[in-house]
Every structure is written in C-alpha cells, then in structure tokens.
PDB file of N, CA, C and O in Angstrom:
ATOM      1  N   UNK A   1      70.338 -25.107 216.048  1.00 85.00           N
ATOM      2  CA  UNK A   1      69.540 -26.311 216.103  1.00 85.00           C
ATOM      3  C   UNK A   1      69.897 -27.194 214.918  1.00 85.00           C
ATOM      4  O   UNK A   1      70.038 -26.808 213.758  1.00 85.00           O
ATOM      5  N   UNK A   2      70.035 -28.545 215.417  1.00 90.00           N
ATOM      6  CA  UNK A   2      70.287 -29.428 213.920  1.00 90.00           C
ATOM      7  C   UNK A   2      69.289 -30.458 214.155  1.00 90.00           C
ATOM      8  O   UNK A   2      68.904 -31.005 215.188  1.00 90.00           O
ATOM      9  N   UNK A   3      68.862 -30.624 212.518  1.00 90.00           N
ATOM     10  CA  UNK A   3      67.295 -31.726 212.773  1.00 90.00           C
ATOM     11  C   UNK A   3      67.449 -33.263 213.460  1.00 90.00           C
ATOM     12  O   UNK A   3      66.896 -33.912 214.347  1.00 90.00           O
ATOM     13  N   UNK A   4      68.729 -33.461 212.330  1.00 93.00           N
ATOM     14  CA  UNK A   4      69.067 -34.608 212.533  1.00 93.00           C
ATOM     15  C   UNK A   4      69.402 -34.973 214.330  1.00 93.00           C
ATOM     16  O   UNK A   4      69.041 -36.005 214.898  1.00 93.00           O
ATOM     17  N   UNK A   5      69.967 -34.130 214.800  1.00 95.00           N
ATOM     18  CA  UNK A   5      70.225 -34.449 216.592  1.00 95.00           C
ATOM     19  C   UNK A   5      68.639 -34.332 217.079  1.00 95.00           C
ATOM     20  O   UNK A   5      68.254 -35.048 218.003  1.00 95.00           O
ATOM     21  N   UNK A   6      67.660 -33.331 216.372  1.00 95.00           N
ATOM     22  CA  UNK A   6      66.556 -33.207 217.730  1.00 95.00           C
ATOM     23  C   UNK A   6      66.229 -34.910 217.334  1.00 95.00           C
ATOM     24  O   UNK A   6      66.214 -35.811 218.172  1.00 95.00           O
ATOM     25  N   UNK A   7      65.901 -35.137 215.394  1.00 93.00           N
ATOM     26  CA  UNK A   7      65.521 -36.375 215.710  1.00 93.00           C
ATOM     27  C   UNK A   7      65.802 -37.946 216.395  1.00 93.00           C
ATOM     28  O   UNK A   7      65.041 -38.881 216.642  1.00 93.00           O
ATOM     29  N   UNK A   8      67.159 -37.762 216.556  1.00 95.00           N
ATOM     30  CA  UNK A   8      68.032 -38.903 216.839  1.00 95.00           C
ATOM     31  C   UNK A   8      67.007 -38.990 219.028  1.00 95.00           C
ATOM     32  O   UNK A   8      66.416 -39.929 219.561  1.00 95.00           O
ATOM     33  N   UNK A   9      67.305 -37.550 219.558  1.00 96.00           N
ATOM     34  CA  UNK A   9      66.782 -37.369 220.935  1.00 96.00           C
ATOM     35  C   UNK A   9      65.691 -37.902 221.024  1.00 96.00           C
ATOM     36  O   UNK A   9      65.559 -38.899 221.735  1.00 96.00           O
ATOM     37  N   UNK A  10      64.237 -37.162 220.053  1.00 94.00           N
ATOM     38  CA  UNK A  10      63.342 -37.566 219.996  1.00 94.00           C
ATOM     39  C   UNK A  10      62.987 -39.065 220.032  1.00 94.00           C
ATOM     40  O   UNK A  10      62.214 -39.540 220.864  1.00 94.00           O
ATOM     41  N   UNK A  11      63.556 -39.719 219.148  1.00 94.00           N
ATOM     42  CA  UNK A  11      63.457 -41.337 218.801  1.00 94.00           C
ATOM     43  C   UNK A  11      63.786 -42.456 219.885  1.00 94.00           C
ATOM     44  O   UNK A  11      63.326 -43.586 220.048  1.00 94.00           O
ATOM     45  N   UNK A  12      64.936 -41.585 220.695  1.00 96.00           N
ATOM     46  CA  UNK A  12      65.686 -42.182 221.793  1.00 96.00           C
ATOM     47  C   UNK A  12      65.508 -42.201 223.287  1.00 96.00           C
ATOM     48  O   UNK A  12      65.938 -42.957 224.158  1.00 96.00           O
ATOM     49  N   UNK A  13      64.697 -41.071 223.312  1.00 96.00           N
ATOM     50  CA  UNK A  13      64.372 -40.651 225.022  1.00 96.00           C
ATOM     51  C   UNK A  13      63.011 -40.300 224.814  1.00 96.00           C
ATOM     52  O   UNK A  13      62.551 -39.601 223.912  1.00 96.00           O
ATOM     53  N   UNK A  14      62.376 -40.903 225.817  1.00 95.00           N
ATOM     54  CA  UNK A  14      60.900 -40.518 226.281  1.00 95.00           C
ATOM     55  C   UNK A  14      60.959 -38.708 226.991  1.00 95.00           C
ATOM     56  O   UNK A  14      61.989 -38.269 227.502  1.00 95.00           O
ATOM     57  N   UNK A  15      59.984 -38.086 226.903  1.00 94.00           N
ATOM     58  CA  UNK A  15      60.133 -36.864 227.199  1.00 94.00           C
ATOM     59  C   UNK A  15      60.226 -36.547 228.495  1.00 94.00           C
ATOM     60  O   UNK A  15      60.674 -35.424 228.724  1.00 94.00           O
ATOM     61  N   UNK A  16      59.881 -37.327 229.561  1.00 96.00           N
ATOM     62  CA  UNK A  16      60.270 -37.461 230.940  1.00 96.00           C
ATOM     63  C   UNK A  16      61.564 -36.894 230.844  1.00 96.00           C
ATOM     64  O   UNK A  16      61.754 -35.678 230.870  1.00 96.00           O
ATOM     65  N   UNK A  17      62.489 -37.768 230.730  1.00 97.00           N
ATOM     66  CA  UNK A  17      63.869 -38.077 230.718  1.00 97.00           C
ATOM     67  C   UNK A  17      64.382 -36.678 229.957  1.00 97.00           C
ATOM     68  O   UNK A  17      65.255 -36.072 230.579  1.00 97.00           O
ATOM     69  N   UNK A  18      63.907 -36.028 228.560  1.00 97.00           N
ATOM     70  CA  UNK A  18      64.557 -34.768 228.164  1.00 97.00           C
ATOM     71  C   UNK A  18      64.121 -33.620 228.778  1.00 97.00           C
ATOM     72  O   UNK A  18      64.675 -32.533 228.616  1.00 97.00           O
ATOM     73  N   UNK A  19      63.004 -33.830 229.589  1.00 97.00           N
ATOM     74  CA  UNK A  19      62.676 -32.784 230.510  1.00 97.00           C
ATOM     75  C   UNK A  19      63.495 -32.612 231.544  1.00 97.00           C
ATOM     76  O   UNK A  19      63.932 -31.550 231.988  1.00 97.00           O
ATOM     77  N   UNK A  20      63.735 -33.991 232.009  1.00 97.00           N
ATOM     78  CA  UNK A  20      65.164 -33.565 233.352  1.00 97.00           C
ATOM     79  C   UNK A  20      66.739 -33.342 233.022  1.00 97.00           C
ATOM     80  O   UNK A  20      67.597 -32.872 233.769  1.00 97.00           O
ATOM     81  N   UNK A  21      66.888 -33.856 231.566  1.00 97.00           N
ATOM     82  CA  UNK A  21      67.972 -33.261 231.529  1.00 97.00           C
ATOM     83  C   UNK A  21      68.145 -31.939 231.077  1.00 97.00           C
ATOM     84  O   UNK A  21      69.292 -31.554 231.301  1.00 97.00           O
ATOM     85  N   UNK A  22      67.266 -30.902 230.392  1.00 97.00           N
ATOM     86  CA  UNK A  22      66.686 -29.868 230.712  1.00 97.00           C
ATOM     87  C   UNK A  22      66.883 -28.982 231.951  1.00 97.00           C
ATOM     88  O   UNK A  22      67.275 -27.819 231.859  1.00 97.00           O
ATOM     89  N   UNK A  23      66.575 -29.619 233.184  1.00 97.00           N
ATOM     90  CA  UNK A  23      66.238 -29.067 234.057  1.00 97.00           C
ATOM     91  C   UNK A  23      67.787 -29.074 234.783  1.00 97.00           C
ATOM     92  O   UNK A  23      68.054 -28.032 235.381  1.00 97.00           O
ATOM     93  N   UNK A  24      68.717 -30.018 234.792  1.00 97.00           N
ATOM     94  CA  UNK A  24      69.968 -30.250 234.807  1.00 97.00           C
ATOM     95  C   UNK A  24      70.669 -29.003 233.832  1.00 97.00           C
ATOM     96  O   UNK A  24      71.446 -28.178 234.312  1.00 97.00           O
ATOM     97  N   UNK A  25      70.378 -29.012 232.806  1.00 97.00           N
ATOM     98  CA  UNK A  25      71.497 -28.137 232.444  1.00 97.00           C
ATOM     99  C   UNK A  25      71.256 -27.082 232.533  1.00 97.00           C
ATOM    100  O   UNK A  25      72.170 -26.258 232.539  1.00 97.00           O
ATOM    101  N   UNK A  26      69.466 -26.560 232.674  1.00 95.00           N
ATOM    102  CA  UNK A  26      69.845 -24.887 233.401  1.00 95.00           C
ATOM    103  C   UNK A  26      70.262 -25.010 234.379  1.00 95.00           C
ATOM    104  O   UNK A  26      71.232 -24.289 234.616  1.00 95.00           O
ATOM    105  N   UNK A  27      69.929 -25.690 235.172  1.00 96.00           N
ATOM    106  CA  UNK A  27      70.545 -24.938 236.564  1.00 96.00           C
ATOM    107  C   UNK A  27      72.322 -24.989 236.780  1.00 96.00           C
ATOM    108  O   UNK A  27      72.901 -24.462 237.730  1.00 96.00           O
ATOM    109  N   UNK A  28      73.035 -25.797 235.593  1.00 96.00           N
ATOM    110  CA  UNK A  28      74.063 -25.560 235.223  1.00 96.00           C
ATOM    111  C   UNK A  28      74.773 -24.473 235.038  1.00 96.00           C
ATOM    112  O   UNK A  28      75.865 -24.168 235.518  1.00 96.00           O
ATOM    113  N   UNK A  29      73.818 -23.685 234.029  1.00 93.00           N
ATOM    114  CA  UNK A  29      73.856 -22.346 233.506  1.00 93.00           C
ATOM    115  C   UNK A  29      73.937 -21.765 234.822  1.00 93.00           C
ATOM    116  O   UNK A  29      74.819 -20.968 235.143  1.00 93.00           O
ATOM    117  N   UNK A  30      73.185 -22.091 235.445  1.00 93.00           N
ATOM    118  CA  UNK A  30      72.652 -20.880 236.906  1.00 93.00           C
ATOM    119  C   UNK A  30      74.133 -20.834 237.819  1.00 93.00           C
ATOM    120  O   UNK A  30      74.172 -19.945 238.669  1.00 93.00           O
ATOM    121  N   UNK A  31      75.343 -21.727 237.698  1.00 94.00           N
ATOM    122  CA  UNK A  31      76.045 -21.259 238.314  1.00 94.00           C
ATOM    123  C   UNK A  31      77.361 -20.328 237.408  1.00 94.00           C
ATOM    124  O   UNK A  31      77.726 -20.294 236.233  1.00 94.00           O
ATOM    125  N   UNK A  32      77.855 -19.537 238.878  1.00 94.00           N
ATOM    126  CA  UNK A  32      78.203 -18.661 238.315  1.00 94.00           C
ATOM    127  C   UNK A  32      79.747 -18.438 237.479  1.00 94.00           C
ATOM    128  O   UNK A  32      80.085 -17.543 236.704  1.00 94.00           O
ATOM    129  N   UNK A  33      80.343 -19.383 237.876  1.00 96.00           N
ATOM    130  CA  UNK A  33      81.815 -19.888 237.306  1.00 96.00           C
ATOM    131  C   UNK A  33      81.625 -20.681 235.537  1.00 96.00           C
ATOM    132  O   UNK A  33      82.541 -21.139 234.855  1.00 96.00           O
ATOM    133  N   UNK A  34      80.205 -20.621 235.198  1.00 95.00           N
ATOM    134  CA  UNK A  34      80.207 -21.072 234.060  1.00 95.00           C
ATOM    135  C   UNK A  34      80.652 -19.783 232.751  1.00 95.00           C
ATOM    136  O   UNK A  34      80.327 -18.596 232.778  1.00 95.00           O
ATOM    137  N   UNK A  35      81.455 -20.476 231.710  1.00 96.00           N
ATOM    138  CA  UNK A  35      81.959 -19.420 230.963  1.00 96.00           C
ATOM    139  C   UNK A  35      81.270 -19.155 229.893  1.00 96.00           C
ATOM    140  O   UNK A  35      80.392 -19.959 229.581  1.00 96.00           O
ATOM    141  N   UNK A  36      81.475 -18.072 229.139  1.00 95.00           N
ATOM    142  CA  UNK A  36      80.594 -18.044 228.380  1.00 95.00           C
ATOM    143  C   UNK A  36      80.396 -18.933 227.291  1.00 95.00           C
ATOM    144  O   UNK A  36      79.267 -19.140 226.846  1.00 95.00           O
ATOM    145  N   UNK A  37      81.436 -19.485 226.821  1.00 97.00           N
ATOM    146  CA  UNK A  37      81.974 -20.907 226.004  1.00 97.00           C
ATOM    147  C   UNK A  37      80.890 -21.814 226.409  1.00 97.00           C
ATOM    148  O   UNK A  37      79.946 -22.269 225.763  1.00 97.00           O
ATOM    149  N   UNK A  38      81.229 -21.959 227.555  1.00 96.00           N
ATOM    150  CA  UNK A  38      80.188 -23.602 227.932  1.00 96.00           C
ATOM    151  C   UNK A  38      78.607 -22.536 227.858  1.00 96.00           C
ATOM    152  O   UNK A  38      77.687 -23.201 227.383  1.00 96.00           O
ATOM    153  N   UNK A  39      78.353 -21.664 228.082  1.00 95.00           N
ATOM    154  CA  UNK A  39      76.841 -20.873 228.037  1.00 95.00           C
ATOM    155  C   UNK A  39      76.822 -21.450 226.210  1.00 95.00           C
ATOM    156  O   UNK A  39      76.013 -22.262 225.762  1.00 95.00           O
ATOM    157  N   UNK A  40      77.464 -21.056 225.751  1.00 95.00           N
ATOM    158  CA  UNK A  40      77.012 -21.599 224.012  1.00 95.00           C
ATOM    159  C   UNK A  40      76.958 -22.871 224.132  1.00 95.00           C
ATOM    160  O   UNK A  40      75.807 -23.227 223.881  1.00 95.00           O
ATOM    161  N   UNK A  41      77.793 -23.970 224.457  1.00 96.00           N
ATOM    162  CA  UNK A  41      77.442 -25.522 224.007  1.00 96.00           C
ATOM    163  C   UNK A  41      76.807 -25.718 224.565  1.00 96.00           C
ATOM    164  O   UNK A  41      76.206 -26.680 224.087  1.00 96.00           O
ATOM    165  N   UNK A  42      76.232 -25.328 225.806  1.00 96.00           N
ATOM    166  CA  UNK A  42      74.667 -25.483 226.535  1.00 96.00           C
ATOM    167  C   UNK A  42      73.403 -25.200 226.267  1.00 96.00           C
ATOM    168  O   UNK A  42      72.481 -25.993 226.457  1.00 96.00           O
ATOM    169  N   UNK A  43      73.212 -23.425 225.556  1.00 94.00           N
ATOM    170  CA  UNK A  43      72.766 -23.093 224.532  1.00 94.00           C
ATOM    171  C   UNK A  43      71.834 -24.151 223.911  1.00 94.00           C
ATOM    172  O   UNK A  43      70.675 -24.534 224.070  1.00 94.00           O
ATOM    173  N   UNK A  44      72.756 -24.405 223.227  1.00 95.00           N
ATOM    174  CA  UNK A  44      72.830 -25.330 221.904  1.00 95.00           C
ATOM    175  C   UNK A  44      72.137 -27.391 222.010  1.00 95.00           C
ATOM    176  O   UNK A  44      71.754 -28.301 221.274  1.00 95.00           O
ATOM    177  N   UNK A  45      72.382 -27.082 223.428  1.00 96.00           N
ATOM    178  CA  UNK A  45      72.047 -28.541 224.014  1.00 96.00           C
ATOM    179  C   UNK A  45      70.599 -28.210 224.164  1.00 96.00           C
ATOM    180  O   UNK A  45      69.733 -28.644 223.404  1.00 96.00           O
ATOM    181  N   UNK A  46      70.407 -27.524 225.045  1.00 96.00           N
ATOM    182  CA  UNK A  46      68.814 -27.067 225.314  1.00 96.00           C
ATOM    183  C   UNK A  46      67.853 -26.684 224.024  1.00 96.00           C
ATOM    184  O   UNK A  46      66.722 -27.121 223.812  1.00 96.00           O
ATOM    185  N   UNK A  47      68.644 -25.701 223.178  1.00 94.00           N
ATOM    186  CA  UNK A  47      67.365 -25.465 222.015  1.00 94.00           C
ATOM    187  C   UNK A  47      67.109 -27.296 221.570  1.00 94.00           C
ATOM    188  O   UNK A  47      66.062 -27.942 221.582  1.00 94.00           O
ATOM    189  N   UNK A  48      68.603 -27.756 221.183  1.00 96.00           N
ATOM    190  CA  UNK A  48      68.343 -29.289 220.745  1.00 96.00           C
ATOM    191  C   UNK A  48      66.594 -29.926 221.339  1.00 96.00           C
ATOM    192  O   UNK A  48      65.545 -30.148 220.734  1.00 96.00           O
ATOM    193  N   UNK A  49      66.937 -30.019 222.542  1.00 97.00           N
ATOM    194  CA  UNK A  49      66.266 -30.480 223.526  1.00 97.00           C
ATOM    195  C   UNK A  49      64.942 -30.293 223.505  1.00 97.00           C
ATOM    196  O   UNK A  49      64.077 -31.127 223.774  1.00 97.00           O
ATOM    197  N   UNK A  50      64.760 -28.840 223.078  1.00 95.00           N
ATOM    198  CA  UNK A  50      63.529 -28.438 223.733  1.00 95.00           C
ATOM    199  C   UNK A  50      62.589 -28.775 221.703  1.00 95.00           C
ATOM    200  O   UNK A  50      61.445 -29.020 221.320  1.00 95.00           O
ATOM    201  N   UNK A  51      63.438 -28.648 221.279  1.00 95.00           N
ATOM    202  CA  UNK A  51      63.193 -28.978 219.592  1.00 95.00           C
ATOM    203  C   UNK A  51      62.440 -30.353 219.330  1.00 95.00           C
ATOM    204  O   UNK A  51      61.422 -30.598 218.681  1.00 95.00           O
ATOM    205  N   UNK A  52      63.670 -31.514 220.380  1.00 96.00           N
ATOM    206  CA  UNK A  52      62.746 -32.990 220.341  1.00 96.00           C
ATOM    207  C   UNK A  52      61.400 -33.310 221.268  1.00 96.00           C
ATOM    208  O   UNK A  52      60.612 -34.243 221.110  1.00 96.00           O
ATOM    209  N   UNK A  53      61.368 -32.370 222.181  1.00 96.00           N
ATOM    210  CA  UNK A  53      59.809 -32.377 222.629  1.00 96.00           C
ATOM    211  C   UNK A  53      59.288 -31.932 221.885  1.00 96.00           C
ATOM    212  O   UNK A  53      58.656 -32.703 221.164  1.00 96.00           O
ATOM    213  N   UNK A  54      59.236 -30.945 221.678  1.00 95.00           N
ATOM    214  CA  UNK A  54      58.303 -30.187 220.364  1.00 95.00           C
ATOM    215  C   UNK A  54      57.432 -31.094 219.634  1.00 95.00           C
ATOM    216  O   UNK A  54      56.267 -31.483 219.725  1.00 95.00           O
ATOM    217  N   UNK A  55      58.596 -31.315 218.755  1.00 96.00           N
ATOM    218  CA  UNK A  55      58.357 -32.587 217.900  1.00 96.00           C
ATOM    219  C   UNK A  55      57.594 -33.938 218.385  1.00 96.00           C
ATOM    220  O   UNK A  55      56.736 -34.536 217.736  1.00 96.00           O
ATOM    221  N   UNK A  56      57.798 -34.081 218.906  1.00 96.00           N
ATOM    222  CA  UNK A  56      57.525 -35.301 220.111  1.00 96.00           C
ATOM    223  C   UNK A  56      56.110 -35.646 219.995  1.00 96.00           C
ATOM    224  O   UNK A  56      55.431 -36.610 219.643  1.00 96.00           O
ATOM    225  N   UNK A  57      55.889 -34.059 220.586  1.00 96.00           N
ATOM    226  CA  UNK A  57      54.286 -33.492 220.854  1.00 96.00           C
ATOM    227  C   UNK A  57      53.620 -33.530 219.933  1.00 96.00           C
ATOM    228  O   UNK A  57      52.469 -33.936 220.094  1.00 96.00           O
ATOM    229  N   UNK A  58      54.003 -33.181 218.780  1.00 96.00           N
ATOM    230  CA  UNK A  58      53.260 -32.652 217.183  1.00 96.00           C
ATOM    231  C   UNK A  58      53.034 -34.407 217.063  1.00 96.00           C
ATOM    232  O   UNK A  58      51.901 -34.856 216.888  1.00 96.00           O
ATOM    233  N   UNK A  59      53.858 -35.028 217.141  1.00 96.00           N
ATOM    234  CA  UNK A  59      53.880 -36.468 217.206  1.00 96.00           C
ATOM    235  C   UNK A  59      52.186 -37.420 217.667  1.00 96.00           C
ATOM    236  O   UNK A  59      51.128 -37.879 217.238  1.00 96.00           O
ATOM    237  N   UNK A  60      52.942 -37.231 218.700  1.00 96.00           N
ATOM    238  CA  UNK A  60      51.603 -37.699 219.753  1.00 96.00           C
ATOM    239  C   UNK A  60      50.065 -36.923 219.731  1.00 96.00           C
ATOM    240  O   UNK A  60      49.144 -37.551 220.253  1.00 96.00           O
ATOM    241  N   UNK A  61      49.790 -35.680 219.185  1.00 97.00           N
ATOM    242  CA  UNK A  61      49.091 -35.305 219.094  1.00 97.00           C
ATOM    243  C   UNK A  61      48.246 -35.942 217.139  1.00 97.00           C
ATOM    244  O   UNK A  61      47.143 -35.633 216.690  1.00 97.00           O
ATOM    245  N   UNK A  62      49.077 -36.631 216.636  1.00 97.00           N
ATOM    246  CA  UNK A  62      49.150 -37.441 215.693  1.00 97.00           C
ATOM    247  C   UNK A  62      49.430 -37.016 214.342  1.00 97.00           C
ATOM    248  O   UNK A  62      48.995 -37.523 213.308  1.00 97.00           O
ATOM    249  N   UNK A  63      50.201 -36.031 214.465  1.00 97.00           N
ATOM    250  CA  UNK A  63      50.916 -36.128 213.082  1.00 97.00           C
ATOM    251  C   UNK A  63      52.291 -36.659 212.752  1.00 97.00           C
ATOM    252  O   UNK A  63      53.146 -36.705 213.636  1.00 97.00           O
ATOM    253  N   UNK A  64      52.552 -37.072 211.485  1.00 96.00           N
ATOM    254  CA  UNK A  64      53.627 -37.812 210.697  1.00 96.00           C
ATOM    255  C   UNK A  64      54.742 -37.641 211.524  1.00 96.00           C
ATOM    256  O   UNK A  64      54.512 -36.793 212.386  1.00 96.00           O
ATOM    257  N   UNK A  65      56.120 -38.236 211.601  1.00 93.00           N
ATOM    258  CA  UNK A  65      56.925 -38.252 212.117  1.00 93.00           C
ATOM    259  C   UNK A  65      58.105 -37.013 211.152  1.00 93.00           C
ATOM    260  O   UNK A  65      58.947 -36.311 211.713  1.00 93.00           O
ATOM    261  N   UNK A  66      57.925 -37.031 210.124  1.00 93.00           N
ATOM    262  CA  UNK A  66      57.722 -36.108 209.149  1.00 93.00           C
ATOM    263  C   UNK A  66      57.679 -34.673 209.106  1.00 93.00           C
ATOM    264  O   UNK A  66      58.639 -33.904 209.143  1.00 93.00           O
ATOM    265  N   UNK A  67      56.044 -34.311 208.996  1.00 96.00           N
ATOM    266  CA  UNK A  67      55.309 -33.875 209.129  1.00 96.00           C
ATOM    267  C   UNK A  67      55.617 -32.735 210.214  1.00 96.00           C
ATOM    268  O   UNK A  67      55.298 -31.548 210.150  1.00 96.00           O
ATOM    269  N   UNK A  68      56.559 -33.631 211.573  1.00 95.00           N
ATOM    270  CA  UNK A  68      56.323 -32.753 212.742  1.00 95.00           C
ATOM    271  C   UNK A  68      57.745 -32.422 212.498  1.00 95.00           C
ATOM    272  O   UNK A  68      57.991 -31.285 212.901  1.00 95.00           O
ATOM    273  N   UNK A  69      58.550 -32.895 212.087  1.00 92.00           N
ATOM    274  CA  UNK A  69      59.878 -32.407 212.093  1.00 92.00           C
ATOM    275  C   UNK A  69      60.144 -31.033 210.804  1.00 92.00           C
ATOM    276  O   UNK A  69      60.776 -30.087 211.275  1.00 92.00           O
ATOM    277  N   UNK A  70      59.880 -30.927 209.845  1.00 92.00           N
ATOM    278  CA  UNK A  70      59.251 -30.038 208.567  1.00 92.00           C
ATOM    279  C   UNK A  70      58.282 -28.758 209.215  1.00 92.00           C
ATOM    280  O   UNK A  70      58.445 -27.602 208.825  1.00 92.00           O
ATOM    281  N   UNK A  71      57.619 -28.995 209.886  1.00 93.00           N
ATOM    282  CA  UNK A  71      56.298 -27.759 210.684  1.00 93.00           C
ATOM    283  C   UNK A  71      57.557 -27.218 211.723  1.00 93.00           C
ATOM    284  O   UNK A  71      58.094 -26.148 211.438  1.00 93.00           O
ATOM    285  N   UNK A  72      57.947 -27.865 212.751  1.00 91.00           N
ATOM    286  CA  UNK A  72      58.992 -27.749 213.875  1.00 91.00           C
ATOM    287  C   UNK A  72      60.255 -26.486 212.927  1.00 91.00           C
ATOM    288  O   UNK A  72      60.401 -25.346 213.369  1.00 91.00           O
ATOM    289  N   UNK A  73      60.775 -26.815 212.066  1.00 89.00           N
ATOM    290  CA  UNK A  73      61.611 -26.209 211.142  1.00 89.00           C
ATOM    291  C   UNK A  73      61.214 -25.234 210.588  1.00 89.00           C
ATOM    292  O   UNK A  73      62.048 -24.354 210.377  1.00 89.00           O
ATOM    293  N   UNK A  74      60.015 -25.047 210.208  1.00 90.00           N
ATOM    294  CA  UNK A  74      59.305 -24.168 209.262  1.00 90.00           C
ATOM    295  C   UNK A  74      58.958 -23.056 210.291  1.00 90.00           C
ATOM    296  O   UNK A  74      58.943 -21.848 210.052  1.00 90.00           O
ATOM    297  N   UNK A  75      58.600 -23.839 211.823  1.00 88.00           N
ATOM    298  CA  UNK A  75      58.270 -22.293 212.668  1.00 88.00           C
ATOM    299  C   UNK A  75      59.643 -21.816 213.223  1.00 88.00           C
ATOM    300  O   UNK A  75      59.680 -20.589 213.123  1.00 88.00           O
ATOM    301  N   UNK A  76      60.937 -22.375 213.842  1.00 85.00           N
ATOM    302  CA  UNK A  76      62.158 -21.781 213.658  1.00 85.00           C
ATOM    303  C   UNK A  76      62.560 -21.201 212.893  1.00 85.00           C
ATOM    304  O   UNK A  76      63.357 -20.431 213.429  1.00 85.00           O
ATOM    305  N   UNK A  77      62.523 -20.985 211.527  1.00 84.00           N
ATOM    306  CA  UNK A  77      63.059 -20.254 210.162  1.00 84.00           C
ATOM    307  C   UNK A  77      62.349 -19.404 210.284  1.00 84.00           C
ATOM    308  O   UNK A  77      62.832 -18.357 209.852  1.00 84.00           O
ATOM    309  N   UNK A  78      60.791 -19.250 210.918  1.00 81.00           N
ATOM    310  CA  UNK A  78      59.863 -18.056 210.473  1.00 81.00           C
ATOM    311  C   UNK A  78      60.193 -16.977 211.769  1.00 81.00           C
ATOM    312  O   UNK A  78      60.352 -15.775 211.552  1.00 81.00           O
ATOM    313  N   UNK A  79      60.263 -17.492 212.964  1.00 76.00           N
ATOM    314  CA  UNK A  79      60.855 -16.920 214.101  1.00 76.00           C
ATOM    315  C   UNK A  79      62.401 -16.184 213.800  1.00 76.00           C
ATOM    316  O   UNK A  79      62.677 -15.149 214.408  1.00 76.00           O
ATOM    317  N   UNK A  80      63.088 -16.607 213.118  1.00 74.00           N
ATOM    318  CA  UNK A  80      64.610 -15.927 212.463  1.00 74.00           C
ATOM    319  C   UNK A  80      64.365 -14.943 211.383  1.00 74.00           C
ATOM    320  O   UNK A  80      65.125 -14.011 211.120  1.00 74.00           O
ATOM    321  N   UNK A  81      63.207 -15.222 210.751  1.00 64.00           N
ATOM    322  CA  UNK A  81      63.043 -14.137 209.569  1.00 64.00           C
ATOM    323  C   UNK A  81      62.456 -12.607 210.339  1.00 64.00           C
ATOM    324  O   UNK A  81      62.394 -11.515 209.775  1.00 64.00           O
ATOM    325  N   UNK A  82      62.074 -12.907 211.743  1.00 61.00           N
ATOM    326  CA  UNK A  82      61.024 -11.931 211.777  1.00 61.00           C
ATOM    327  C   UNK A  82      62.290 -10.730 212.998  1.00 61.00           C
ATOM    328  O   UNK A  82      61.900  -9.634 213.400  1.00 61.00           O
TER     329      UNK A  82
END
C-alpha cells in the first residue's frame, strides 16, 4: 500500500466509481489464465483501492483529511505487527 496513491484515488474518484473498479478487477483475478505476476499488480491495485475508501469514510464520517489518512496507516502497521 502507498499513501500517497490511496490519497491521490481518494481526492479523485467518488467511491461509487472505486467500488466498480474493484469489482472489475476481481473478477479479473477470477479468471483463470491470469498469472501470478498480474495476481501481484492487482493485489496491489485493490489493497490501493480499498485503502481510499477507507479513508474516504473516516472522511465523511468527519474527520481531518489527515487525521484519516495517519489512523488508516496506523491500523495497517498494527495488522502487520500482529
């Protein structure tokens, strides 16, 4: 996950829109000629993804723009420690 991309998503796309592309790239995954190569840069697209809703949310629910990106980070690092 990199902050700077969830925030750039976040700022840029309404969550509609990262929800379907979401929904696009699993079912990407879901076929079966995909390699494991593209399974990592897909990976990697989706945690992105699912990072700028997150955030999004912490957002709209009304905290700092900040605030939600720092908490968002702080529970990924604590999820890796454990």
């Amino acid at each position: 996950m990199k902050l700077p991309v969830i925030r750039h998503l976040q700022k840029n796309h309404d969550q509609q829109t990262l929800e379907s592309t979401l929904e696009v790239l699993e079912s990407f995954c879901d076929h079966r000629s995909v390699t494991d190569e593209e399974m990592d840069v897909v990976g990697e697209l989706i945690s992105n993804i699912c990072g700028a809703i997150e955030v999004q949310k912490m957002i709209d629910e009304g905290m700092s723009e900040k605030d939600a990106a720092n908490n968002f980070m702080q529970k990924v690092l604590g999820s890796i420690d454990r």
